[in-house]
Amino acid sequence: MSKRWFQAHQRDTWRRQARSKGYRARSAFKLKQIQEKFHLIRDGDLVLDVGCHPGGWTQVSVEETGPNGLVIGIDLLASAPVEGAQMVTGDVTDSNSQQLILQLLQEGMKVDGSFLPETMEGEQRLFNTIVSDISPRLTGQYDRDQAISLELVAMVFDFTLPLLAPGGAFVTKIFQGTGIEGIVNAAKQRFSRVQRFSPDASRNSSSEVFLVCKNKLPRPKKGSGGKSVAYELDRHLESEGIIQPKTDDDEGEIKSGFRRIPKKE
């Protein structure tokens, strides 16, 4: 950690405001500014916060939904409890974590501690809004970090969109660079309105941008072919000559930062 970074961190006005207003991170103001412009979260909404640690976005989500809303946060890292929210420690792509989220959603405990009306037998509740400030563990190698970020965002789309109600909203952080259009195009197949937005609270040196998606369509447009966002991202990267088309020889391999590497035995 450089002296210059530490001095800039100390001068960070958003960080000071977060501390004075009781938010756990300066990033809370990013969601507040997104909300101010796009009005994604409404009173009484059911909200899922993916990559919620340390809880700043969860705090804002609780404020915006009000006492009649429901907020669930999930992250690999454990977060201290957020009043009014239910916090899950786990991987959103893991089936056990997904099952727990569905269970909490179905139980329907609201911000004020009371419960939503019971659903009809066999009916599954869905979220109105999904928010994600998720980021990979950064290595300092931008091309690799940005590539892994895109893959992570694609996974979040694929694992959470089935939990989002038609007409719902989705916002996620994404790093600008190679392949971003693949994610944007995939989002446009699933939402009627997709915009990129950079909040004032983002650091000037940051390459992050937020993909704001509104009005989830009842089903993806025909151009998607019913494929996953991860699949569409791969096809985009192949068309740009960034990765080679997958062949039968790639069986038993995984991708990391747009590179296919053999799985360890």
Short mmCIF file of C-alpha atoms in Angstrom, two decimals:
data_model
loop_
_atom_site.label_atom_id
_atom_site.label_comp_id
_atom_site.label_asym_id
_atom_site.label_seq_id
_atom_site.Cartn_x
_atom_site.Cartn_y
_atom_site.Cartn_z
CA MET A 1 0.00 0.00 0.00
CA SER A 2 1.65 3.24 -1.18
CA LYS A 3 1.86 6.45 0.82
CA ARG A 4 0.09 8.26 -2.05
CA TRP A 5 -2.84 5.79 -1.92
CA PHE A 6 -3.12 6.16 1.85
CA GLN A 7 -3.15 9.96 1.64
CA ALA A 8 -5.81 9.91 -1.09
CA HIS A 9 -7.83 7.45 0.98
CA GLN A 10 -7.70 9.81 3.97
CA ARG A 11 -8.86 12.74 1.80
CA ASP A 12 -11.73 10.76 0.26
CA THR A 13 -14.86 12.85 0.89
CA TRP A 14 -17.21 9.94 0.13
CA ARG A 15 -15.43 7.83 2.70
CA ARG A 16 -15.85 10.57 5.30
CA GLN A 17 -19.52 10.99 4.44
CA ALA A 18 -20.08 7.24 4.70
CA ARG A 19 -18.55 7.22 8.17
CA SER A 20 -20.60 10.22 9.31
CA LYS A 21 -23.89 8.73 8.03
CA GLY A 22 -23.28 5.25 9.39
CA TYR A 23 -22.67 3.46 6.09
CA ARG A 24 -20.14 0.67 6.10
CA ALA A 25 -18.48 1.68 2.83
CA ARG A 26 -18.23 4.63 0.47
CA SER A 27 -19.80 2.40 -2.17
CA ALA A 28 -23.19 2.99 -0.50
CA PHE A 29 -23.26 6.37 -2.25
CA LYS A 30 -22.86 4.68 -5.64
CA LEU A 31 -26.14 2.84 -5.15
CA LYS A 32 -27.79 5.96 -3.73
CA GLN A 33 -26.81 7.89 -6.88
CA ILE A 34 -27.96 5.05 -9.14
CA GLN A 35 -31.25 4.96 -7.24
CA GLU A 36 -31.66 8.74 -7.47
CA LYS A 37 -31.34 8.62 -11.27
CA PHE A 38 -33.08 5.35 -12.15
CA HIS A 39 -35.46 4.61 -9.22
CA LEU A 40 -34.75 0.88 -9.34
CA ILE A 41 -35.92 0.06 -5.81
CA ARG A 42 -39.45 0.94 -4.75
CA ASP A 43 -41.21 0.88 -1.43
CA GLY A 44 -42.08 -2.70 -0.49
CA ASP A 45 -39.77 -4.31 -3.07
CA LEU A 46 -38.06 -7.66 -2.60
CA VAL A 47 -34.33 -7.09 -3.16
CA LEU A 48 -31.34 -9.42 -3.57
CA ASP A 49 -27.86 -7.94 -3.02
CA VAL A 50 -25.18 -10.14 -4.62
CA GLY A 51 -21.61 -9.62 -3.42
CA CYS A 52 -22.94 -7.64 -0.47
CA HIS A 53 -19.85 -7.49 1.79
CA PRO A 54 -19.37 -5.35 3.85
CA GLY A 55 -23.05 -4.35 3.63
CA GLY A 56 -23.20 -0.77 2.34
CA TRP A 57 -25.50 -1.59 -0.57
CA THR A 58 -27.62 -3.75 1.72
CA GLN A 59 -28.06 -0.78 4.08
CA VAL A 60 -29.23 1.43 1.20
CA SER A 61 -31.56 -1.31 -0.08
CA VAL A 62 -33.21 -1.54 3.36
CA GLU A 63 -33.70 2.24 3.39
CA GLU A 64 -35.25 2.27 -0.07
CA THR A 65 -37.63 -0.68 0.39
CA GLY A 66 -38.93 0.62 3.70
CA PRO A 67 -40.48 -1.55 6.43
CA ASN A 68 -42.67 -3.52 4.01
CA GLY A 69 -39.78 -4.64 1.81
CA LEU A 70 -37.55 -7.70 2.00
CA VAL A 71 -33.76 -7.60 1.56
CA ILE A 72 -31.38 -10.56 1.30
CA GLY A 73 -27.62 -10.12 0.92
CA ILE A 74 -25.14 -12.83 -0.09
CA ASP A 75 -21.35 -12.85 -0.24
CA LEU A 76 -18.50 -15.32 0.13
CA LEU A 77 -17.23 -13.12 2.96
CA ALA A 78 -19.24 -12.97 6.16
CA SER A 79 -20.81 -9.57 6.85
CA ALA A 80 -21.94 -8.17 10.17
CA PRO A 81 -25.75 -8.19 10.48
CA VAL A 82 -27.61 -5.36 8.77
CA GLU A 83 -30.77 -4.36 10.61
CA GLY A 84 -33.79 -5.28 8.53
CA ALA A 85 -31.88 -7.57 6.13
CA GLN A 86 -31.06 -11.27 6.05
CA MET A 87 -27.41 -12.01 5.33
CA VAL A 88 -26.17 -15.22 3.71
CA THR A 89 -22.52 -16.27 3.66
CA GLY A 90 -21.94 -18.35 0.55
CA ASP A 91 -21.43 -18.53 -3.21
CA VAL A 92 -24.47 -17.44 -5.21
CA THR A 93 -23.60 -20.06 -7.85
CA ASP A 94 -23.68 -22.86 -5.25
CA SER A 95 -26.90 -24.90 -5.15
CA ASN A 96 -27.01 -24.90 -1.33
CA SER A 97 -26.75 -21.10 -1.23
CA GLN A 98 -29.42 -20.78 -3.89
CA GLN A 99 -31.71 -23.09 -1.94
CA LEU A 100 -31.22 -20.98 1.21
CA ILE A 101 -32.03 -17.78 -0.70
CA LEU A 102 -35.20 -19.37 -2.08
CA GLN A 103 -36.16 -20.53 1.41
CA LEU A 104 -35.68 -17.06 2.91
CA LEU A 105 -37.57 -15.50 0.02
CA GLN A 106 -40.44 -17.91 0.45
CA GLU A 107 -40.56 -17.36 4.22
CA GLY A 108 -40.95 -13.66 3.44
CA MET A 109 -39.64 -11.94 6.56
CA LYS A 110 -39.90 -8.21 5.93
CA VAL A 111 -37.59 -5.39 7.01
CA ASP A 112 -39.83 -4.64 9.99
CA GLY A 113 -39.70 -8.27 11.18
CA SER A 114 -43.24 -9.17 10.16
CA PHE A 115 -44.00 -11.55 7.30
CA LEU A 116 -45.38 -11.20 3.79
CA PRO A 117 -48.73 -12.90 3.12
CA GLU A 118 -48.38 -16.59 2.36
CA THR A 119 -48.20 -17.52 -1.31
CA MET A 120 -50.53 -19.94 -3.03
CA GLU A 121 -49.42 -23.56 -2.92
CA GLY A 122 -46.72 -24.15 -5.52
CA GLU A 123 -46.22 -20.42 -6.14
CA GLN A 124 -42.66 -19.09 -5.89
CA ARG A 125 -41.93 -15.51 -4.85
CA LEU A 126 -39.53 -13.58 -7.09
CA PHE A 127 -37.33 -10.53 -6.45
CA ASN A 128 -38.28 -7.13 -7.85
CA THR A 129 -34.70 -5.87 -7.92
CA ILE A 130 -31.25 -7.47 -7.96
CA VAL A 131 -28.22 -5.29 -7.17
CA SER A 132 -24.59 -6.32 -7.39
CA ASP A 133 -21.39 -4.44 -6.60
CA ILE A 134 -19.48 -7.71 -6.98
CA SER A 135 -15.79 -7.67 -7.84
CA PRO A 136 -13.13 -10.36 -8.17
CA ARG A 137 -10.09 -10.33 -5.96
CA LEU A 138 -7.93 -7.89 -7.91
CA THR A 139 -4.43 -8.94 -8.99
CA GLY A 140 -3.26 -5.57 -10.32
CA GLN A 141 -3.07 -7.03 -13.85
CA TYR A 142 -5.90 -5.07 -15.44
CA ASP A 143 -6.55 -7.27 -18.48
CA ARG A 144 -6.86 -10.35 -16.30
CA ASP A 145 -8.94 -8.58 -13.62
CA GLN A 146 -11.31 -7.16 -16.23
CA ALA A 147 -11.70 -10.52 -17.95
CA ILE A 148 -12.49 -12.33 -14.71
CA SER A 149 -14.92 -9.55 -13.79
CA LEU A 150 -16.87 -10.11 -17.02
CA GLU A 151 -17.06 -13.84 -16.40
CA LEU A 152 -18.23 -13.17 -12.84
CA VAL A 153 -20.94 -10.78 -14.03
CA ALA A 154 -22.11 -13.34 -16.61
CA MET A 155 -22.41 -15.94 -13.84
CA VAL A 156 -24.38 -13.53 -11.63
CA PHE A 157 -26.78 -12.86 -14.52
CA ASP A 158 -27.28 -16.56 -15.22
CA PHE A 159 -27.77 -17.66 -11.63
CA THR A 160 -29.99 -14.79 -10.46
CA LEU A 161 -32.18 -13.80 -13.43
CA PRO A 162 -34.50 -16.80 -12.88
CA LEU A 163 -35.20 -15.28 -9.44
CA LEU A 164 -36.12 -11.85 -10.91
CA ALA A 165 -39.75 -11.11 -11.68
CA PRO A 166 -40.79 -9.90 -15.15
CA GLY A 167 -40.62 -6.12 -15.15
CA GLY A 168 -37.88 -6.22 -12.51
CA ALA A 169 -34.60 -4.32 -12.44
CA PHE A 170 -30.97 -5.44 -12.29
CA VAL A 171 -27.80 -3.43 -11.73
CA THR A 172 -24.24 -4.71 -11.64
CA LYS A 173 -20.73 -3.33 -11.57
CA ILE A 174 -18.60 -4.14 -14.57
CA PHE A 175 -15.08 -3.10 -15.60
CA GLN A 176 -14.76 -1.38 -18.97
CA GLY A 177 -12.62 -3.01 -21.62
CA THR A 178 -12.46 -6.00 -23.91
CA GLY A 179 -15.66 -8.01 -24.12
CA ILE A 180 -17.98 -5.59 -22.32
CA GLU A 181 -20.21 -5.30 -25.39
CA GLY A 182 -20.88 -9.03 -25.15
CA ILE A 183 -22.43 -8.52 -21.70
CA VAL A 184 -24.31 -5.38 -22.79
CA ASN A 185 -25.78 -7.13 -25.83
CA ALA A 186 -26.83 -10.13 -23.73
CA ALA A 187 -28.54 -7.79 -21.25
CA LYS A 188 -30.43 -6.09 -24.09
CA GLN A 189 -31.88 -9.47 -25.04
CA ARG A 190 -33.39 -9.75 -21.55
CA PHE A 191 -34.38 -6.19 -20.59
CA SER A 192 -36.19 -3.45 -22.49
CA ARG A 193 -33.83 -0.74 -21.23
CA VAL A 194 -30.08 -1.08 -20.62
CA GLN A 195 -27.75 1.82 -19.79
CA ARG A 196 -24.22 2.33 -18.57
CA PHE A 197 -23.81 4.77 -15.69
CA SER A 198 -20.83 6.10 -13.74
CA PRO A 199 -21.81 7.52 -10.32
CA ASP A 200 -19.94 10.54 -9.01
CA ALA A 201 -19.01 8.41 -6.00
CA SER A 202 -16.81 6.17 -8.16
CA ARG A 203 -13.14 7.03 -7.84
CA ASN A 204 -11.80 9.20 -10.65
CA SER A 205 -9.14 6.59 -11.38
CA SER A 206 -11.63 3.73 -11.51
CA SER A 207 -12.55 1.98 -14.76
CA GLU A 208 -15.76 0.62 -13.26
CA VAL A 209 -19.14 1.36 -14.74
CA PHE A 210 -22.57 0.17 -13.67
CA LEU A 211 -24.86 -1.65 -16.06
CA VAL A 212 -28.42 -0.58 -15.23
CA CYS A 213 -31.11 -2.88 -16.65
CA LYS A 214 -34.81 -2.08 -16.33
CA ASN A 215 -38.01 -3.94 -17.16
CA LYS A 216 -37.00 -7.59 -17.41
CA LEU A 217 -38.75 -9.19 -20.36
CA PRO A 218 -41.00 -12.22 -19.75
CA ARG A 219 -38.60 -14.20 -21.93
CA PRO A 220 -35.36 -13.37 -23.78
CA LYS A 221 -35.66 -12.02 -27.32
CA LYS A 222 -35.37 -14.51 -30.16
CA GLY A 223 -31.82 -13.37 -30.95
CA SER A 224 -30.52 -14.97 -27.76
CA GLY A 225 -31.47 -18.44 -28.91
CA GLY A 226 -32.31 -19.38 -25.34
CA LYS A 227 -28.61 -19.48 -24.44
CA SER A 228 -27.00 -18.35 -21.19
CA VAL A 229 -25.29 -14.99 -20.77
CA ALA A 230 -21.97 -16.81 -20.26
CA TYR A 231 -22.48 -18.62 -23.58
CA GLU A 232 -23.31 -15.36 -25.38
CA LEU A 233 -20.22 -13.71 -23.87
CA ASP A 234 -18.04 -16.54 -25.18
CA ARG A 235 -19.54 -16.26 -28.66
CA HIS A 236 -18.87 -12.52 -28.65
CA LEU A 237 -15.25 -13.05 -27.59
CA GLU A 238 -14.80 -15.69 -30.28
CA SER A 239 -16.21 -13.33 -32.93
CA GLU A 240 -13.70 -10.69 -31.83
CA GLY A 241 -10.84 -13.20 -32.06
CA ILE A 242 -10.12 -12.92 -28.33
CA ILE A 243 -10.61 -16.60 -27.55
CA GLN A 244 -10.61 -19.66 -29.77
CA PRO A 245 -13.86 -21.53 -30.38
CA LYS A 246 -14.31 -24.38 -27.95
CA THR A 247 -13.74 -27.84 -29.43
CA ASP A 248 -14.21 -31.40 -28.20
CA ASP A 249 -10.57 -31.29 -27.10
CA ASP A 250 -11.54 -28.65 -24.53
CA GLU A 251 -13.51 -31.24 -22.55
CA GLY A 252 -12.45 -31.16 -18.93
CA GLU A 253 -11.15 -27.61 -19.08
CA ILE A 254 -12.16 -24.45 -17.30
CA LYS A 255 -11.78 -20.79 -18.21
CA SER A 256 -9.89 -18.20 -16.25
CA GLY A 257 -9.58 -14.67 -17.58
CA PHE A 258 -10.60 -15.68 -21.13
CA ARG A 259 -8.02 -18.49 -21.13
CA ARG A 260 -8.95 -22.15 -21.06
CA ILE A 261 -6.74 -24.10 -18.70
CA PRO A 262 -6.80 -27.81 -17.87
CA LYS A 263 -8.54 -28.79 -14.66
CA LYS A 264 -6.21 -30.22 -12.04
CA GLU A 265 -6.54 -33.95 -11.57
#
